[in-house]
Amino acid sequence: MASVVVHLLVGIFFWPFAVPFGALLGLLYSFYPISLVNAFIRFGGYIAVPGFTTNSVEVNGIEFSYMDRNPKPDNKQPTVVFVHGMSSQKLSWAPVIRSLPKSWRIIAIDLPGHGKSSFDFNKKYDAEGMCALFHGLFQTLKLRKFHLVGESIGAIFSAQYAYAHQDMLASVTFLCPPGGHRLEGGQSTPAMDILDKAGEDTNTKNPLLPESAQEFRAMLDIVMYDPQRFTFHDHMLDAIVKVQSRHYPYIRRVLSDVINGGETAEEITRRTTNTDIPCLVIWGRDDKICHPSGAKLAKKLKPQTKVILLNECGHCISVDRPGKTARFITRFINKQSCVL
């Protein structure tokens, strides 16, 4: 009974503010969608993942934007760093982060040219180049023995970092890592074939860089298991595309550097087999970009790797199955003996 009274009093107090706020959101959604998208990018972290602060730090000429929670955690609690995929940003981790233990320190970064991070065309953004930037960032943040989680192209950069700086990490987790189709016995997909061509020739149309609402919906069909969950109207999707397209030149350059920067079967095998830290691989069974057969190849290259295949899950695991992903990451990290 007491809880009912409390909820009633809270509702009475806040409803005068909720009505005009809802009206403002409706106005922005209907008539100023670009302003709404920009506002979400700037302030969405505070709403999507309460308790976080958004900061930035300059590393080798790149201004890295990142979200941070519990910057001074208990030394017995782990620190986990999240790296998003291509054409995404740090806020994409919000559905996963919300289900992780509140006592953990959580950091989610924007890759160069993504989100609010800056870009420098004079730098290299292949696996080794990004690894060097990561190391500068993690040293600036004074991280040590932390857990690294990378999704899609972010998994490539995370794998290179794990190979080059094993002493810095307690574990590494890869979500739908690319490259399996380059290995013996690996299978590709139509989407991956196009992405490879787009990396080799930036004039090739990239399906993950939509230029209209229709193309945005086609992209969702590629990356998500159930794209119907994304129910925005076309004018809102056009606004998202217009805001996101500002980053396309940077994203094309990153993809080009990765594809042309030595992502061979030999390089992938070397990185995987010469890394001794604990590794978790999570893959969606319905991934239309990175063929799920890559999960078996990851296990074959490194038998001690923990591999999980999620049902009814596409390429964008952090959106399709955030709750399950968070539970598996939590169990995996809790099992590791070396935490901050």
Short mmCIF file of C-alpha atoms in Angstrom, two decimals:
data_model
loop_
_atom_site.label_atom_id
_atom_site.label_comp_id
_atom_site.label_asym_id
_atom_site.label_seq_id
_atom_site.Cartn_x
_atom_site.Cartn_y
_atom_site.Cartn_z
CA MET A 1 0.00 0.00 0.00
CA ALA A 2 2.82 2.38 0.88
CA SER A 3 4.46 1.87 -2.54
CA VAL A 4 1.17 2.68 -4.27
CA VAL A 5 0.92 5.95 -2.34
CA VAL A 6 4.51 6.86 -3.18
CA HIS A 7 3.97 6.20 -6.91
CA LEU A 8 0.79 8.25 -6.80
CA LEU A 9 2.54 11.20 -5.16
CA VAL A 10 5.42 11.02 -7.63
CA GLY A 11 2.96 10.96 -10.53
CA ILE A 12 1.05 13.97 -9.16
CA PHE A 13 4.28 15.91 -8.73
CA PHE A 14 5.81 15.17 -12.13
CA TRP A 15 2.82 15.14 -14.50
CA PRO A 16 2.89 18.95 -15.06
CA PHE A 17 6.47 18.54 -16.34
CA ALA A 18 5.80 15.37 -18.33
CA VAL A 19 3.07 16.93 -20.48
CA PRO A 20 5.11 19.84 -21.88
CA PHE A 21 8.19 17.62 -22.22
CA GLY A 22 6.17 15.09 -24.20
CA ALA A 23 4.76 17.89 -26.35
CA LEU A 24 8.30 19.16 -27.03
CA LEU A 25 9.45 15.69 -28.09
CA GLY A 26 6.43 15.37 -30.36
CA LEU A 27 7.18 18.76 -31.92
CA LEU A 28 10.82 17.84 -32.54
CA TYR A 29 9.91 14.42 -33.93
CA SER A 30 7.34 15.87 -36.34
CA PHE A 31 9.00 19.10 -37.49
CA TYR A 32 12.65 19.14 -36.37
CA PRO A 33 13.85 15.51 -36.58
CA ILE A 34 17.49 16.44 -37.26
CA SER A 35 17.57 18.51 -34.06
CA LEU A 36 16.15 15.53 -32.18
CA VAL A 37 18.80 13.17 -33.61
CA ASN A 38 21.60 15.60 -32.73
CA ALA A 39 20.20 16.02 -29.22
CA PHE A 40 20.12 12.25 -28.72
CA ILE A 41 23.72 11.89 -29.89
CA ARG A 42 24.82 14.63 -27.52
CA PHE A 43 22.68 13.83 -24.46
CA GLY A 44 21.33 10.34 -25.11
CA GLY A 45 23.97 8.68 -22.96
CA TYR A 46 22.61 10.31 -19.83
CA ILE A 47 19.15 8.92 -20.58
CA ALA A 48 20.01 5.55 -22.10
CA VAL A 49 22.57 4.58 -19.46
CA PRO A 50 22.09 6.57 -16.23
CA GLY A 51 25.18 7.06 -14.12
CA PHE A 52 27.53 7.64 -17.04
CA THR A 53 29.53 10.73 -17.85
CA THR A 54 30.66 11.61 -21.37
CA ASN A 55 34.26 12.71 -21.68
CA SER A 56 36.93 13.17 -24.33
CA VAL A 57 40.69 12.88 -24.40
CA GLU A 58 43.27 13.69 -27.09
CA VAL A 59 45.51 10.81 -28.18
CA ASN A 60 48.07 11.23 -30.97
CA GLY A 61 45.98 13.91 -32.66
CA ILE A 62 42.64 12.09 -32.28
CA GLU A 63 40.02 13.38 -29.86
CA PHE A 64 38.44 10.21 -28.46
CA SER A 65 34.93 10.54 -27.06
CA TYR A 66 33.90 7.97 -24.47
CA MET A 67 31.29 7.18 -21.84
CA ASP A 68 32.51 6.25 -18.37
CA ARG A 69 30.84 4.83 -15.27
CA ASN A 70 32.55 4.34 -11.90
CA PRO A 71 35.87 5.94 -12.94
CA LYS A 72 37.30 5.00 -9.52
CA PRO A 73 35.91 1.53 -8.84
CA ASP A 74 36.75 -0.76 -5.96
CA ASN A 75 40.02 -2.47 -6.90
CA LYS A 76 38.27 -5.83 -6.71
CA GLN A 77 35.77 -4.86 -9.42
CA PRO A 78 36.53 -5.30 -13.14
CA THR A 79 36.89 -2.58 -15.73
CA VAL A 80 35.31 -3.38 -19.10
CA VAL A 81 35.94 -1.41 -22.31
CA PHE A 82 33.48 -1.69 -25.23
CA VAL A 83 34.38 -1.06 -28.88
CA HIS A 84 31.50 -0.73 -31.36
CA GLY A 85 31.29 -1.81 -35.00
CA MET A 86 31.41 0.07 -38.30
CA SER A 87 29.05 3.01 -38.76
CA SER A 88 27.95 2.75 -35.13
CA GLN A 89 28.86 4.62 -31.95
CA LYS A 90 29.30 4.20 -28.21
CA LEU A 91 25.57 4.57 -27.44
CA SER A 92 24.88 1.34 -29.34
CA TRP A 93 26.14 -0.52 -26.24
CA ALA A 94 23.46 0.98 -23.99
CA PRO A 95 21.10 -2.07 -24.15
CA VAL A 96 23.95 -4.36 -23.04
CA ILE A 97 25.47 -2.03 -20.46
CA ARG A 98 22.16 -1.57 -18.64
CA SER A 99 22.21 -5.27 -17.71
CA LEU A 100 25.79 -5.40 -16.42
CA PRO A 101 26.67 -5.18 -12.70
CA LYS A 102 26.41 -1.62 -11.44
CA SER A 103 29.65 -2.00 -9.46
CA TRP A 104 31.78 -2.50 -12.60
CA ARG A 105 33.63 0.30 -14.28
CA ILE A 106 32.28 0.51 -17.83
CA ILE A 107 33.87 2.49 -20.66
CA ALA A 108 32.42 2.70 -24.19
CA ILE A 109 34.45 4.54 -26.81
CA ASP A 110 33.69 6.13 -30.16
CA LEU A 111 36.05 4.93 -32.88
CA PRO A 112 37.80 7.70 -34.86
CA GLY A 113 35.34 9.31 -37.27
CA HIS A 114 32.37 7.79 -35.44
CA GLY A 115 30.05 9.40 -32.90
CA LYS A 116 31.80 12.39 -31.36
CA SER A 117 35.41 11.26 -31.95
CA SER A 118 37.54 13.24 -34.39
CA PHE A 119 39.37 11.98 -37.49
CA ASP A 120 42.69 12.60 -39.21
CA PHE A 121 43.09 11.47 -42.83
CA ASN A 122 46.86 11.46 -42.39
CA LYS A 123 46.71 8.46 -40.06
CA LYS A 124 46.34 4.75 -40.79
CA TYR A 125 43.29 2.93 -39.45
CA ASP A 126 44.15 -0.68 -40.20
CA ALA A 127 44.40 -3.15 -37.30
CA GLU A 128 47.92 -2.07 -36.33
CA GLY A 129 47.21 1.65 -36.67
CA MET A 130 44.06 1.44 -34.57
CA CYS A 131 45.89 -0.73 -32.03
CA ALA A 132 48.46 2.03 -31.53
CA LEU A 133 45.70 4.59 -30.98
CA PHE A 134 43.96 2.25 -28.54
CA HIS A 135 47.13 1.78 -26.54
CA GLY A 136 47.62 5.50 -26.25
CA LEU A 137 44.02 5.92 -25.14
CA PHE A 138 44.11 3.12 -22.57
CA GLN A 139 47.41 4.38 -21.14
CA THR A 140 46.00 7.90 -20.90
CA LEU A 141 43.01 6.49 -18.99
CA LYS A 142 45.47 4.57 -16.77
CA LEU A 143 43.82 1.22 -17.47
CA ARG A 144 45.47 -2.04 -16.49
CA LYS A 145 44.27 -5.66 -16.57
CA PHE A 146 40.90 -4.69 -17.98
CA HIS A 147 38.42 -6.67 -20.09
CA LEU A 148 38.02 -5.69 -23.76
CA VAL A 149 34.81 -6.29 -25.74
CA GLY A 150 34.69 -5.65 -29.50
CA GLU A 151 31.82 -6.04 -31.95
CA SER A 152 32.20 -6.58 -35.72
CA ILE A 153 35.05 -4.41 -37.04
CA GLY A 154 35.65 -3.41 -33.42
CA ALA A 155 36.49 -7.08 -32.81
CA ILE A 156 39.30 -6.86 -35.39
CA PHE A 157 40.87 -3.93 -33.55
CA SER A 158 40.32 -5.66 -30.19
CA ALA A 159 41.95 -8.86 -31.46
CA GLN A 160 45.01 -6.94 -32.64
CA TYR A 161 45.24 -5.18 -29.29
CA ALA A 162 44.95 -8.49 -27.44
CA TYR A 163 47.78 -9.89 -29.57
CA ALA A 164 50.07 -6.86 -29.18
CA HIS A 165 49.37 -6.00 -25.52
CA GLN A 166 48.42 -9.18 -23.69
CA ASP A 167 49.86 -7.81 -20.46
CA MET A 168 47.20 -5.06 -20.45
CA LEU A 169 44.19 -7.37 -20.58
CA ALA A 170 42.38 -9.77 -18.26
CA SER A 171 40.16 -11.13 -21.05
CA VAL A 172 38.78 -10.35 -24.48
CA THR A 173 35.29 -10.87 -25.92
CA PHE A 174 34.46 -10.81 -29.63
CA LEU A 175 30.94 -10.33 -30.98
CA CYS A 176 30.50 -11.56 -34.59
CA PRO A 177 34.17 -10.95 -35.54
CA PRO A 178 34.82 -10.58 -39.31
CA GLY A 179 37.44 -12.51 -41.21
CA GLY A 180 36.22 -16.09 -40.91
CA HIS A 181 35.50 -16.22 -44.64
CA ARG A 182 39.22 -15.72 -45.31
CA LEU A 183 40.17 -18.88 -43.40
CA GLU A 184 40.30 -22.37 -44.87
CA GLY A 185 36.80 -23.81 -44.67
CA GLY A 186 35.27 -20.38 -44.02
CA GLN A 187 32.08 -19.22 -45.69
CA SER A 188 31.22 -15.75 -46.91
CA THR A 189 27.87 -14.01 -47.35
CA PRO A 190 26.55 -11.72 -50.12
CA ALA A 191 26.79 -8.76 -47.73
CA MET A 192 30.39 -9.55 -46.80
CA ASP A 193 31.35 -9.90 -50.47
CA ILE A 194 29.99 -6.40 -51.11
CA LEU A 195 31.76 -4.98 -48.04
CA ASP A 196 35.05 -6.45 -49.22
CA LYS A 197 34.56 -4.77 -52.60
CA ALA A 198 33.59 -1.49 -50.91
CA GLY A 199 36.81 -1.66 -48.89
CA GLU A 200 38.91 -2.26 -52.00
CA ASP A 201 37.11 0.44 -53.99
CA THR A 202 35.47 3.30 -52.06
CA ASN A 203 33.25 4.04 -55.07
CA THR A 204 31.45 0.72 -54.53
CA LYS A 205 28.07 1.15 -52.85
CA ASN A 206 28.27 0.16 -49.18
CA PRO A 207 24.95 -1.27 -47.90
CA LEU A 208 25.84 -0.22 -44.35
CA LEU A 209 26.02 3.45 -45.36
CA PRO A 210 22.42 4.25 -46.37
CA GLU A 211 21.53 7.46 -48.16
CA SER A 212 17.74 7.36 -47.81
CA ALA A 213 15.02 5.98 -45.55
CA GLN A 214 14.49 3.08 -47.95
CA GLU A 215 18.18 2.19 -47.89
CA PHE A 216 18.19 2.52 -44.10
CA ARG A 217 15.44 -0.09 -43.84
CA ALA A 218 17.39 -2.33 -46.22
CA MET A 219 20.42 -1.96 -43.95
CA LEU A 220 18.36 -2.96 -40.91
CA ASP A 221 17.27 -6.08 -42.76
CA ILE A 222 20.95 -7.00 -43.13
CA VAL A 223 22.16 -6.28 -39.61
CA MET A 224 19.14 -7.23 -37.46
CA TYR A 225 17.20 -10.43 -36.94
CA ASP A 226 13.88 -8.57 -36.58
CA PRO A 227 14.14 -5.15 -38.27
CA GLN A 228 10.42 -4.53 -37.71
CA ARG A 229 11.30 -3.57 -34.14
CA PHE A 230 12.71 -0.34 -35.59
CA THR A 231 9.47 1.54 -36.20
CA PHE A 232 10.51 5.12 -36.95
CA HIS A 233 8.72 6.97 -39.76
CA ASP A 234 10.54 7.72 -43.01
CA HIS A 235 11.09 11.41 -42.21
CA MET A 236 12.89 10.39 -39.01
CA LEU A 237 15.02 7.84 -40.85
CA ASP A 238 15.92 10.50 -43.41
CA ALA A 239 17.08 12.71 -40.53
CA ILE A 240 19.19 9.90 -39.06
CA VAL A 241 20.76 9.31 -42.49
CA LYS A 242 21.49 13.00 -42.97
CA VAL A 243 23.24 13.26 -39.59
CA GLN A 244 25.09 9.96 -39.97
CA SER A 245 26.22 10.64 -43.54
CA ARG A 246 28.57 13.34 -42.26
CA HIS A 247 30.74 10.48 -41.03
CA TYR A 248 30.67 8.42 -44.24
CA PRO A 249 34.01 9.69 -45.65
CA TYR A 250 35.73 8.68 -42.41
CA ILE A 251 33.97 5.31 -42.23
CA ARG A 252 34.89 4.49 -45.85
CA ARG A 253 38.51 5.29 -45.07
CA VAL A 254 38.53 3.04 -41.97
CA LEU A 255 37.03 0.14 -43.93
CA SER A 256 39.49 0.67 -46.77
CA ASP A 257 42.47 0.66 -44.41
CA VAL A 258 41.25 -2.54 -42.73
CA ILE A 259 40.53 -4.42 -45.97
CA ASN A 260 43.79 -3.33 -47.60
CA GLY A 261 45.88 -3.48 -44.43
CA GLY A 262 46.77 -7.14 -44.35
CA GLU A 263 43.61 -8.88 -43.11
CA THR A 264 44.75 -12.20 -44.54
CA ALA A 265 44.14 -15.73 -43.31
CA GLU A 266 47.74 -15.85 -42.10
CA GLU A 267 47.39 -12.63 -40.12
CA ILE A 268 44.09 -13.70 -38.52
CA THR A 269 45.58 -17.08 -37.59
CA ARG A 270 48.70 -15.46 -36.12
CA ARG A 271 46.67 -13.08 -33.97
CA THR A 272 44.35 -15.80 -32.74
CA THR A 273 46.80 -18.58 -31.99
CA ASN A 274 49.40 -16.37 -30.29
CA THR A 275 47.10 -14.84 -27.70
CA ASP A 276 46.95 -16.58 -24.32
CA ILE A 277 44.39 -14.47 -22.48
CA PRO A 278 40.86 -15.88 -21.88
CA CYS A 279 38.59 -15.37 -24.89
CA LEU A 280 34.83 -15.42 -25.40
CA VAL A 281 33.20 -15.40 -28.85
CA ILE A 282 29.48 -14.67 -29.25
CA TRP A 283 27.79 -15.09 -32.64
CA GLY A 284 24.25 -14.78 -33.97
CA ARG A 285 23.02 -17.86 -35.80
CA ASP A 286 21.21 -15.58 -38.27
CA ASP A 287 24.14 -13.26 -39.00
CA LYS A 288 23.83 -12.08 -42.63
CA ILE A 289 27.25 -10.40 -42.71
CA CYS A 290 29.74 -12.61 -40.85
CA HIS A 291 28.72 -16.21 -41.56
CA PRO A 292 28.12 -18.06 -38.26
CA SER A 293 30.38 -20.90 -39.42
CA GLY A 294 33.17 -18.59 -38.29
CA ALA A 295 32.36 -19.56 -34.70
CA LYS A 296 33.53 -23.14 -35.31
CA LEU A 297 36.69 -21.87 -36.98
CA ALA A 298 37.44 -19.66 -33.97
CA LYS A 299 37.13 -22.71 -31.74
CA LYS A 300 39.32 -24.73 -34.09
CA LEU A 301 42.08 -22.11 -34.11
CA LYS A 302 42.01 -21.74 -30.33
CA PRO A 303 40.28 -24.70 -28.61
CA GLN A 304 40.20 -23.02 -25.19
CA THR A 305 37.99 -20.24 -26.58
CA LYS A 306 34.47 -20.13 -25.15
CA VAL A 307 32.04 -19.97 -28.10
CA ILE A 308 28.33 -19.15 -27.85
CA LEU A 309 25.79 -19.12 -30.70
CA LEU A 310 22.61 -17.14 -30.08
CA ASN A 311 19.31 -18.19 -31.66
CA GLU A 312 17.16 -15.59 -33.43
CA CYS A 313 20.08 -13.18 -33.53
CA GLY A 314 21.63 -11.34 -36.45
CA HIS A 315 24.87 -9.41 -36.87
CA CYS A 316 24.01 -6.60 -34.46
CA ILE A 317 24.14 -8.75 -31.33
CA SER A 318 24.17 -5.80 -28.93
CA VAL A 319 20.74 -4.78 -30.26
CA ASP A 320 19.18 -8.15 -31.12
CA ARG A 321 20.06 -9.97 -27.87
CA PRO A 322 21.38 -7.40 -25.35
CA GLY A 323 20.12 -9.18 -22.23
CA LYS A 324 21.59 -12.57 -23.11
CA THR A 325 24.81 -10.95 -24.28
CA ALA A 326 25.16 -9.11 -20.97
CA ARG A 327 24.55 -12.31 -18.99
CA PHE A 328 27.17 -14.28 -20.93
CA ILE A 329 29.71 -11.46 -20.62
CA THR A 330 29.02 -11.17 -16.89
CA ARG A 331 29.48 -14.90 -16.29
CA PHE A 332 32.63 -14.99 -18.39
CA ILE A 333 34.27 -12.03 -16.68
CA ASN A 334 33.29 -13.21 -13.21
CA LYS A 335 35.13 -16.46 -13.88
CA GLN A 336 38.40 -14.72 -14.61
CA SER A 337 40.82 -14.63 -11.74
CA CYS A 338 42.50 -11.35 -12.69
CA VAL A 339 40.28 -8.31 -12.16
CA LEU A 340 40.96 -4.78 -11.05
#
